[in-house]
Amino acid sequence: MDWRQLWDIASAPDNVPITALLFLVPFYTWYALRQAMANDRLIAQLEADPALAKTHSRKTYPFKAGWSKEVSVWPYLLRMEFLAVIIVTVILFVWSITLNAPLEEPSNPNLTMNPAKAPWYFLGLQEMLVYFDPWMAGVVLPTLIVVGLMAIPYMDANPLGNGYYTYKQRKFSIWSFCFGFLGLWVLMVIIGTFIRGPGWMWFWPGQTWDHNRVIFEVNRDLPDLVGIASVVGKIIFGAIALGLYFAAAGVGIHKLFVMNNFNKKIFDRMTLLQYLALQFFLTTMLLLPTKMLLRHLFRIKYILVTPWFNI
């Protein structure tokens, strides 16, 4: 095992944001959940003691005697914002002076980099190219991500948890976010940075990147496993398999909604359009880990194969 290889990757100037991400994202996720748990304990305490609920503050850090009830924007807020701007500016200056920009010689089509990687913020999309057609990984999925983010306020029927951190009142939303952002997007960036090596092959952390390595692994489409060779047969079989996936994933998500009384109340508040939109986005999001498992465990490349596009 060559751990120097891992250090060279982590210490590269263009990988510094990802190295920082490995520490900052878990820290702030823990910090937010810590505050959410504290609020949940306070909510449970006030619900169990009606007399205390009449006098106790609804915040874990309540107002104290002697504090000013009104805080002026000037100078208090603007002073803190000005200090934050100065600190961030100093950090950027030190960063730009101590780390060399990862600029290389002009592009030469006769001598390409191996591996040729996109900037760190596009590595998630580049990793998705392994499992989907370029139009799917580069156009459809990013579009669905943007549209899904815009649609969240219109799909969210839960009136609780607005303006304060909470876990018990937002379990489904928090788990969906953690799975989509941490489990898929951040994980894709980490895989593309630390695990994908020459030829975009899979190298475990600490494993030496061998540019002469050759892997003879034949990827097959799902219809090939059952001996379907005709174009029409592949389209029909792939469409049926894809339909079964969406049906199974939809049933599983529906059970998450009705498995306890709290989620059932949220489900009852949703209109049919809200529920169908939520089902569509969640089942499409689950398609990525499904394709990853099919590729790495069974060497299956595509489920639906057509002359125009593949999924």
mmCIF file of C-alpha atoms in Angstrom:
data_model
loop_
_atom_site.group_PDB
_atom_site.id
_atom_site.type_symbol
_atom_site.label_atom_id
_atom_site.label_comp_id
_atom_site.label_asym_id
_atom_site.label_seq_id
_atom_site.Cartn_x
_atom_site.Cartn_y
_atom_site.Cartn_z
ATOM 1 C CA MET A 1 0.000 0.000 0.000
ATOM 2 C CA ASP A 2 1.398 3.376 -1.054
ATOM 3 C CA TRP A 3 -0.065 5.965 1.310
ATOM 4 C CA ARG A 4 2.246 8.607 -0.167
ATOM 5 C CA GLN A 5 0.025 8.452 -3.251
ATOM 6 C CA LEU A 6 -2.989 9.385 -1.119
ATOM 7 C CA TRP A 7 -1.096 12.290 0.468
ATOM 8 C CA ASP A 8 -0.001 13.594 -2.937
ATOM 9 C CA ILE A 9 -3.636 13.639 -4.056
ATOM 10 C CA ALA A 10 -4.922 15.300 -0.874
ATOM 11 C CA SER A 11 -2.180 17.948 -0.831
ATOM 12 C CA ALA A 12 -2.496 18.944 -4.502
ATOM 13 C CA PRO A 13 -3.437 22.663 -4.748
ATOM 14 C CA ASP A 14 -6.588 21.994 -6.764
ATOM 15 C CA ASN A 15 -7.723 19.328 -4.265
ATOM 16 C CA VAL A 16 -7.462 21.539 -1.178
ATOM 17 C CA PRO A 17 -11.208 22.384 -1.262
ATOM 18 C CA ILE A 18 -12.068 18.669 -1.283
ATOM 19 C CA THR A 19 -9.669 17.940 1.574
ATOM 20 C CA ALA A 20 -11.298 20.735 3.567
ATOM 21 C CA LEU A 21 -14.708 19.377 2.601
ATOM 22 C CA LEU A 22 -13.854 16.033 4.248
ATOM 23 C CA PHE A 23 -13.623 17.826 7.602
ATOM 24 C CA LEU A 24 -16.034 20.754 7.279
ATOM 25 C CA VAL A 25 -19.087 18.874 5.969
ATOM 26 C CA PRO A 26 -19.110 16.234 8.781
ATOM 27 C CA PHE A 27 -18.465 18.948 11.382
ATOM 28 C CA TYR A 28 -21.309 21.223 10.317
ATOM 29 C CA THR A 29 -23.632 18.242 9.835
ATOM 30 C CA TRP A 30 -22.904 17.159 13.419
ATOM 31 C CA TYR A 31 -23.270 20.744 14.674
ATOM 32 C CA ALA A 32 -26.686 21.177 13.045
ATOM 33 C CA LEU A 33 -27.932 17.804 14.350
ATOM 34 C CA ARG A 34 -26.615 18.684 17.800
ATOM 35 C CA GLN A 35 -28.726 21.845 17.851
ATOM 36 C CA ALA A 36 -31.701 19.930 16.448
ATOM 37 C CA MET A 37 -31.473 17.327 19.223
ATOM 38 C CA ALA A 38 -31.298 20.077 21.854
ATOM 39 C CA ASN A 39 -34.462 21.681 20.460
ATOM 40 C CA ASP A 40 -36.205 18.299 20.351
ATOM 41 C CA ARG A 41 -35.423 17.699 24.029
ATOM 42 C CA LEU A 42 -36.806 21.141 24.905
ATOM 43 C CA ILE A 43 -39.972 20.509 22.868
ATOM 44 C CA ALA A 44 -40.531 17.162 24.618
ATOM 45 C CA GLN A 45 -39.966 18.788 28.020
ATOM 46 C CA LEU A 46 -42.489 21.563 27.360
ATOM 47 C CA GLU A 47 -45.066 19.107 25.982
ATOM 48 C CA ALA A 48 -44.771 16.987 29.126
ATOM 49 C CA ASP A 49 -45.148 19.974 31.495
ATOM 50 C CA PRO A 50 -47.935 22.401 30.462
ATOM 51 C CA ALA A 51 -47.228 24.688 33.431
ATOM 52 C CA LEU A 52 -43.586 25.058 32.380
ATOM 53 C CA ALA A 53 -44.634 25.688 28.780
ATOM 54 C CA LYS A 54 -46.486 28.838 29.856
ATOM 55 C CA THR A 55 -43.373 30.507 31.254
ATOM 56 C CA HIS A 56 -40.330 28.855 29.601
ATOM 57 C CA SER A 57 -38.753 30.172 26.446
ATOM 58 C CA ARG A 58 -39.227 28.160 23.248
ATOM 59 C CA LYS A 59 -35.507 28.468 22.477
ATOM 60 C CA THR A 60 -32.630 26.436 23.896
ATOM 61 C CA TYR A 61 -30.684 29.696 24.288
ATOM 62 C CA PRO A 62 -33.439 31.880 25.797
ATOM 63 C CA PHE A 63 -33.535 35.604 26.414
ATOM 64 C CA LYS A 64 -31.894 36.601 29.669
ATOM 65 C CA ALA A 65 -32.569 39.497 31.988
ATOM 66 C CA GLY A 66 -30.389 42.485 31.235
ATOM 67 C CA TRP A 67 -30.236 41.815 27.501
ATOM 68 C CA SER A 68 -31.536 44.467 25.164
ATOM 69 C CA LYS A 69 -34.801 43.355 23.567
ATOM 70 C CA GLU A 70 -33.917 45.193 20.365
ATOM 71 C CA VAL A 71 -30.530 44.966 18.673
ATOM 72 C CA SER A 72 -29.710 47.686 16.159
ATOM 73 C CA VAL A 73 -28.293 46.741 12.776
ATOM 74 C CA TRP A 74 -25.683 49.434 13.272
ATOM 75 C CA PRO A 75 -23.175 48.931 14.721
ATOM 76 C CA TYR A 76 -23.733 45.373 15.972
ATOM 77 C CA LEU A 77 -24.712 43.397 12.856
ATOM 78 C CA LEU A 78 -22.675 45.411 10.372
ATOM 79 C CA ARG A 79 -19.628 45.234 12.624
ATOM 80 C CA MET A 80 -19.782 41.436 12.655
ATOM 81 C CA GLU A 81 -20.316 41.308 8.905
ATOM 82 C CA PHE A 82 -17.367 43.636 8.326
ATOM 83 C CA LEU A 83 -15.135 41.470 10.513
ATOM 84 C CA ALA A 84 -16.290 38.359 8.627
ATOM 85 C CA VAL A 85 -15.406 39.997 5.292
ATOM 86 C CA ILE A 86 -11.942 40.959 6.579
ATOM 87 C CA ILE A 87 -11.253 37.440 7.890
ATOM 88 C CA VAL A 88 -12.379 35.753 4.668
ATOM 89 C CA THR A 89 -10.294 38.198 2.611
ATOM 90 C CA VAL A 90 -7.200 37.458 4.695
ATOM 91 C CA ILE A 91 -7.754 33.720 4.297
ATOM 92 C CA LEU A 92 -8.043 34.086 0.514
ATOM 93 C CA PHE A 93 -4.879 36.208 0.381
ATOM 94 C CA VAL A 94 -2.894 33.659 2.418
ATOM 95 C CA TRP A 95 -4.340 30.827 0.335
ATOM 96 C CA SER A 96 -3.391 32.476 -2.960
ATOM 97 C CA ILE A 97 0.142 33.271 -1.761
ATOM 98 C CA THR A 98 1.012 29.905 -0.198
ATOM 99 C CA LEU A 99 -0.578 27.616 -2.821
ATOM 100 C CA ASN A 100 0.426 27.739 -6.449
ATOM 101 C CA ALA A 101 -2.398 27.831 -8.949
ATOM 102 C CA PRO A 102 -2.639 24.425 -10.701
ATOM 103 C CA LEU A 103 -1.847 25.868 -14.132
ATOM 104 C CA GLU A 104 0.050 23.769 -16.631
ATOM 105 C CA GLU A 105 1.324 24.070 -20.173
ATOM 106 C CA PRO A 106 -1.064 24.883 -23.056
ATOM 107 C CA SER A 107 -3.365 22.083 -24.088
ATOM 108 C CA ASN A 108 -1.801 19.520 -26.411
ATOM 109 C CA PRO A 109 -4.216 17.064 -28.091
ATOM 110 C CA ASN A 110 -1.299 14.714 -28.753
ATOM 111 C CA LEU A 111 -0.426 14.518 -25.043
ATOM 112 C CA THR A 112 -3.439 14.289 -22.748
ATOM 113 C CA MET A 113 -3.466 13.908 -18.983
ATOM 114 C CA ASN A 114 -4.188 10.523 -17.474
ATOM 115 C CA PRO A 115 -6.424 10.738 -15.569
ATOM 116 C CA ALA A 116 -8.063 13.826 -17.088
ATOM 117 C CA LYS A 117 -10.294 15.158 -14.347
ATOM 118 C CA ALA A 118 -12.749 18.017 -14.235
ATOM 119 C CA PRO A 119 -12.567 20.680 -11.492
ATOM 120 C CA TRP A 120 -13.576 19.352 -8.096
ATOM 121 C CA TYR A 121 -17.083 20.834 -8.275
ATOM 122 C CA PHE A 122 -17.748 18.892 -11.522
ATOM 123 C CA LEU A 123 -16.236 15.584 -10.410
ATOM 124 C CA GLY A 124 -19.636 14.336 -9.290
ATOM 125 C CA LEU A 125 -20.981 14.766 -12.818
ATOM 126 C CA GLN A 126 -17.881 13.137 -14.282
ATOM 127 C CA GLU A 127 -18.327 10.132 -12.005
ATOM 128 C CA MET A 128 -21.973 9.826 -13.051
ATOM 129 C CA LEU A 129 -20.779 9.503 -16.665
ATOM 130 C CA VAL A 130 -19.556 6.022 -15.719
ATOM 131 C CA TYR A 131 -23.103 4.862 -15.038
ATOM 132 C CA PHE A 132 -25.240 6.884 -17.477
ATOM 133 C CA ASP A 133 -25.180 8.174 -21.025
ATOM 134 C CA PRO A 134 -23.573 11.628 -21.407
ATOM 135 C CA TRP A 135 -26.953 13.261 -22.090
ATOM 136 C CA MET A 136 -28.340 11.673 -18.919
ATOM 137 C CA ALA A 137 -25.399 12.444 -16.612
ATOM 138 C CA GLY A 138 -24.576 15.849 -18.105
ATOM 139 C CA VAL A 139 -28.004 17.254 -18.958
ATOM 140 C CA VAL A 140 -30.999 15.376 -17.561
ATOM 141 C CA LEU A 141 -29.784 14.649 -14.015
ATOM 142 C CA PRO A 142 -28.309 18.151 -13.382
ATOM 143 C CA THR A 143 -31.554 19.654 -14.704
ATOM 144 C CA LEU A 144 -33.595 17.459 -12.368
ATOM 145 C CA ILE A 145 -31.364 18.510 -9.467
ATOM 146 C CA VAL A 146 -32.002 22.209 -10.150
ATOM 147 C CA VAL A 147 -35.733 21.713 -10.790
ATOM 148 C CA GLY A 148 -36.028 19.501 -7.708
ATOM 149 C CA LEU A 149 -34.425 22.166 -5.516
ATOM 150 C CA MET A 150 -36.858 24.765 -6.851
ATOM 151 C CA ALA A 151 -39.803 22.412 -6.280
ATOM 152 C CA ILE A 152 -38.977 21.583 -2.640
ATOM 153 C CA PRO A 153 -40.996 24.492 -1.145
ATOM 154 C CA TYR A 154 -44.032 23.445 -3.188
ATOM 155 C CA MET A 155 -43.766 19.759 -2.250
ATOM 156 C CA ASP A 156 -43.109 20.306 1.456
ATOM 157 C CA ALA A 157 -46.420 19.961 3.324
ATOM 158 C CA ASN A 158 -44.885 19.777 6.799
ATOM 159 C CA PRO A 159 -45.706 22.999 8.724
ATOM 160 C CA LEU A 160 -43.250 22.203 11.534
ATOM 161 C CA GLY A 161 -39.567 22.983 11.711
ATOM 162 C CA ASN A 162 -39.712 26.460 10.151
ATOM 163 C CA GLY A 163 -37.167 28.823 11.677
ATOM 164 C CA TYR A 164 -35.518 26.375 14.065
ATOM 165 C CA TYR A 165 -33.460 23.201 13.963
ATOM 166 C CA THR A 166 -35.330 19.976 14.676
ATOM 167 C CA TYR A 167 -34.825 16.321 13.923
ATOM 168 C CA LYS A 168 -37.971 14.599 15.168
ATOM 169 C CA GLN A 169 -40.231 16.959 13.245
ATOM 170 C CA ARG A 170 -38.168 16.712 10.051
ATOM 171 C CA LYS A 171 -36.905 13.134 9.947
ATOM 172 C CA PHE A 172 -37.961 12.394 6.382
ATOM 173 C CA SER A 173 -36.599 15.682 5.020
ATOM 174 C CA ILE A 174 -33.294 15.380 6.871
ATOM 175 C CA TRP A 175 -32.704 11.789 5.780
ATOM 176 C CA SER A 176 -33.613 12.633 2.185
ATOM 177 C CA PHE A 177 -31.184 15.545 2.192
ATOM 178 C CA CYS A 178 -28.374 13.557 3.809
ATOM 179 C CA PHE A 179 -28.837 10.724 1.349
ATOM 180 C CA GLY A 180 -28.968 13.018 -1.683
ATOM 181 C CA PHE A 181 -26.256 15.505 -0.726
ATOM 182 C CA LEU A 182 -23.882 13.498 1.477
ATOM 183 C CA GLY A 183 -24.491 9.996 0.173
ATOM 184 C CA LEU A 184 -24.611 10.828 -3.515
ATOM 185 C CA TRP A 185 -23.161 14.229 -4.412
ATOM 186 C CA VAL A 186 -20.339 14.531 -1.865
ATOM 187 C CA LEU A 187 -19.546 10.821 -2.204
ATOM 188 C CA MET A 188 -19.314 11.181 -6.000
ATOM 189 C CA VAL A 189 -16.821 14.042 -5.587
ATOM 190 C CA ILE A 190 -14.716 11.998 -3.139
ATOM 191 C CA ILE A 191 -14.714 8.958 -5.439
ATOM 192 C CA GLY A 192 -13.715 11.049 -8.429
ATOM 193 C CA THR A 193 -10.887 12.667 -6.471
ATOM 194 C CA PHE A 194 -9.318 9.928 -4.385
ATOM 195 C CA ILE A 195 -10.396 6.638 -5.993
ATOM 196 C CA ARG A 196 -10.494 7.227 -9.756
ATOM 197 C CA GLY A 197 -7.006 6.900 -11.222
ATOM 198 C CA PRO A 198 -5.419 6.433 -14.671
ATOM 199 C CA GLY A 199 -7.930 5.374 -17.280
ATOM 200 C CA TRP A 200 -10.636 6.348 -14.771
ATOM 201 C CA MET A 201 -10.110 2.947 -13.165
ATOM 202 C CA TRP A 202 -10.975 2.169 -9.560
ATOM 203 C CA PHE A 203 -8.017 2.406 -7.136
ATOM 204 C CA TRP A 204 -8.679 2.011 -3.432
ATOM 205 C CA PRO A 205 -7.077 4.627 -1.103
ATOM 206 C CA GLY A 206 -3.435 3.728 -0.603
ATOM 207 C CA GLN A 207 -3.272 1.647 -3.779
ATOM 208 C CA THR A 208 -0.570 2.783 -6.213
ATOM 209 C CA TRP A 209 -1.817 4.335 -9.436
ATOM 210 C CA ASP A 210 -0.427 2.042 -12.130
ATOM 211 C CA HIS A 211 -0.634 3.632 -15.586
ATOM 212 C CA ASN A 212 0.044 0.257 -17.195
ATOM 213 C CA ARG A 213 -2.796 -1.490 -15.412
ATOM 214 C CA VAL A 214 -5.298 -3.204 -17.692
ATOM 215 C CA ILE A 215 -8.610 -4.599 -16.477
ATOM 216 C CA PHE A 216 -10.441 -7.126 -18.640
ATOM 217 C CA GLU A 217 -13.954 -6.643 -17.314
ATOM 218 C CA VAL A 218 -16.747 -6.877 -19.853
ATOM 219 C CA ASN A 219 -19.745 -4.712 -19.060
ATOM 220 C CA ARG A 220 -23.046 -6.128 -20.270
ATOM 221 C CA ASP A 221 -26.473 -4.650 -20.690
ATOM 222 C CA LEU A 222 -29.310 -6.168 -18.678
ATOM 223 C CA PRO A 223 -31.089 -7.673 -21.732
ATOM 224 C CA ASP A 224 -27.852 -9.485 -22.669
ATOM 225 C CA LEU A 225 -28.031 -11.510 -19.451
ATOM 226 C CA VAL A 226 -31.225 -13.209 -20.637
ATOM 227 C CA GLY A 227 -30.050 -13.660 -24.223
ATOM 228 C CA ILE A 228 -32.153 -10.952 -25.875
ATOM 229 C CA ALA A 229 -30.395 -9.793 -29.040
ATOM 230 C CA SER A 230 -33.037 -7.934 -31.072
ATOM 231 C CA VAL A 231 -33.373 -4.169 -30.757
ATOM 232 C CA VAL A 232 -37.131 -4.303 -30.141
ATOM 233 C CA GLY A 233 -36.711 -7.039 -27.551
ATOM 234 C CA LYS A 234 -34.102 -5.025 -25.676
ATOM 235 C CA ILE A 235 -36.345 -1.965 -25.637
ATOM 236 C CA ILE A 236 -39.356 -3.910 -24.338
ATOM 237 C CA PHE A 237 -37.376 -5.855 -21.728
ATOM 238 C CA GLY A 238 -35.513 -2.761 -20.549
ATOM 239 C CA ALA A 239 -38.729 -0.744 -20.297
ATOM 240 C CA ILE A 240 -40.346 -3.499 -18.215
ATOM 241 C CA ALA A 241 -37.294 -3.736 -15.929
ATOM 242 C CA LEU A 242 -37.187 0.046 -15.522
ATOM 243 C CA GLY A 243 -40.923 0.113 -14.798
ATOM 244 C CA LEU A 244 -40.513 -2.576 -12.152
ATOM 245 C CA TYR A 245 -37.728 -0.551 -10.540
ATOM 246 C CA PHE A 246 -39.861 2.608 -10.341
ATOM 247 C CA ALA A 247 -42.794 0.583 -8.995
ATOM 248 C CA ALA A 248 -40.669 -1.108 -6.302
ATOM 249 C CA ALA A 249 -38.922 2.145 -5.339
ATOM 250 C CA GLY A 250 -42.267 3.958 -5.229
ATOM 251 C CA VAL A 251 -43.786 1.320 -2.935
ATOM 252 C CA GLY A 252 -40.770 1.524 -0.627
ATOM 253 C CA ILE A 253 -40.976 5.323 -0.425
ATOM 254 C CA HIS A 254 -44.731 5.140 0.178
ATOM 255 C CA LYS A 255 -44.171 2.787 3.123
ATOM 256 C CA LEU A 256 -41.766 5.315 4.620
ATOM 257 C CA PHE A 257 -44.570 7.848 4.556
ATOM 258 C CA VAL A 258 -47.183 5.701 6.263
ATOM 259 C CA MET A 259 -44.954 3.671 8.603
ATOM 260 C CA ASN A 260 -45.667 5.973 11.558
ATOM 261 C CA ASN A 261 -48.334 8.439 12.572
ATOM 262 C CA PHE A 262 -46.161 11.536 12.091
ATOM 263 C CA ASN A 263 -45.315 10.833 8.443
ATOM 264 C CA LYS A 264 -48.947 9.823 7.862
ATOM 265 C CA LYS A 265 -50.051 13.309 8.922
ATOM 266 C CA ILE A 266 -47.654 14.856 6.390
ATOM 267 C CA PHE A 267 -48.906 12.472 3.713
ATOM 268 C CA ASP A 268 -52.507 13.453 4.403
ATOM 269 C CA ARG A 269 -51.625 17.131 3.902
ATOM 270 C CA MET A 270 -50.134 16.568 0.442
ATOM 271 C CA THR A 271 -52.080 16.901 -2.778
ATOM 272 C CA LEU A 272 -51.830 14.227 -5.450
ATOM 273 C CA LEU A 273 -49.587 16.463 -7.580
ATOM 274 C CA GLN A 274 -47.227 17.117 -4.644
ATOM 275 C CA TYR A 275 -47.005 13.430 -3.837
ATOM 276 C CA LEU A 276 -46.398 12.324 -7.431
ATOM 277 C CA ALA A 277 -43.700 14.984 -7.878
ATOM 278 C CA LEU A 278 -41.983 13.872 -4.673
ATOM 279 C CA GLN A 279 -42.160 10.223 -5.751
ATOM 280 C CA PHE A 280 -40.656 11.071 -9.144
ATOM 281 C CA PHE A 281 -37.690 12.991 -7.730
ATOM 282 C CA LEU A 282 -36.930 10.443 -4.991
ATOM 283 C CA THR A 283 -37.142 7.390 -7.240
ATOM 284 C CA THR A 284 -34.964 9.118 -9.834
ATOM 285 C CA MET A 285 -32.447 9.965 -7.114
ATOM 286 C CA LEU A 286 -32.369 6.297 -6.045
ATOM 287 C CA LEU A 287 -31.565 5.320 -9.630
ATOM 288 C CA LEU A 288 -27.939 6.455 -9.206
ATOM 289 C CA PRO A 289 -26.998 4.094 -6.320
ATOM 290 C CA THR A 290 -28.961 1.339 -8.075
ATOM 291 C CA LYS A 291 -26.896 1.766 -11.233
ATOM 292 C CA MET A 292 -23.692 1.885 -9.165
ATOM 293 C CA LEU A 293 -24.510 -1.432 -7.485
ATOM 294 C CA LEU A 294 -25.429 -3.043 -10.804
ATOM 295 C CA ARG A 295 -22.161 -1.883 -12.376
ATOM 296 C CA HIS A 296 -19.791 -2.838 -9.553
ATOM 297 C CA LEU A 297 -21.450 -6.072 -8.438
ATOM 298 C CA PHE A 298 -22.855 -7.518 -11.664
ATOM 299 C CA ARG A 299 -20.995 -5.570 -14.403
ATOM 300 C CA ILE A 300 -24.304 -4.366 -15.857
ATOM 301 C CA LYS A 301 -23.912 -1.203 -17.894
ATOM 302 C CA TYR A 302 -27.418 -0.233 -18.983
ATOM 303 C CA ILE A 303 -30.941 -1.335 -18.079
ATOM 304 C CA LEU A 304 -32.831 0.175 -20.993
ATOM 305 C CA VAL A 305 -31.041 0.088 -24.370
ATOM 306 C CA THR A 306 -32.454 1.957 -27.359
ATOM 307 C CA PRO A 307 -30.983 3.320 -30.627
ATOM 308 C CA TRP A 308 -31.497 6.870 -29.282
ATOM 309 C CA PHE A 309 -30.535 6.755 -25.617
ATOM 310 C CA ASN A 310 -29.580 4.315 -22.864
ATOM 311 C CA ILE A 311 -30.410 4.245 -19.157
#
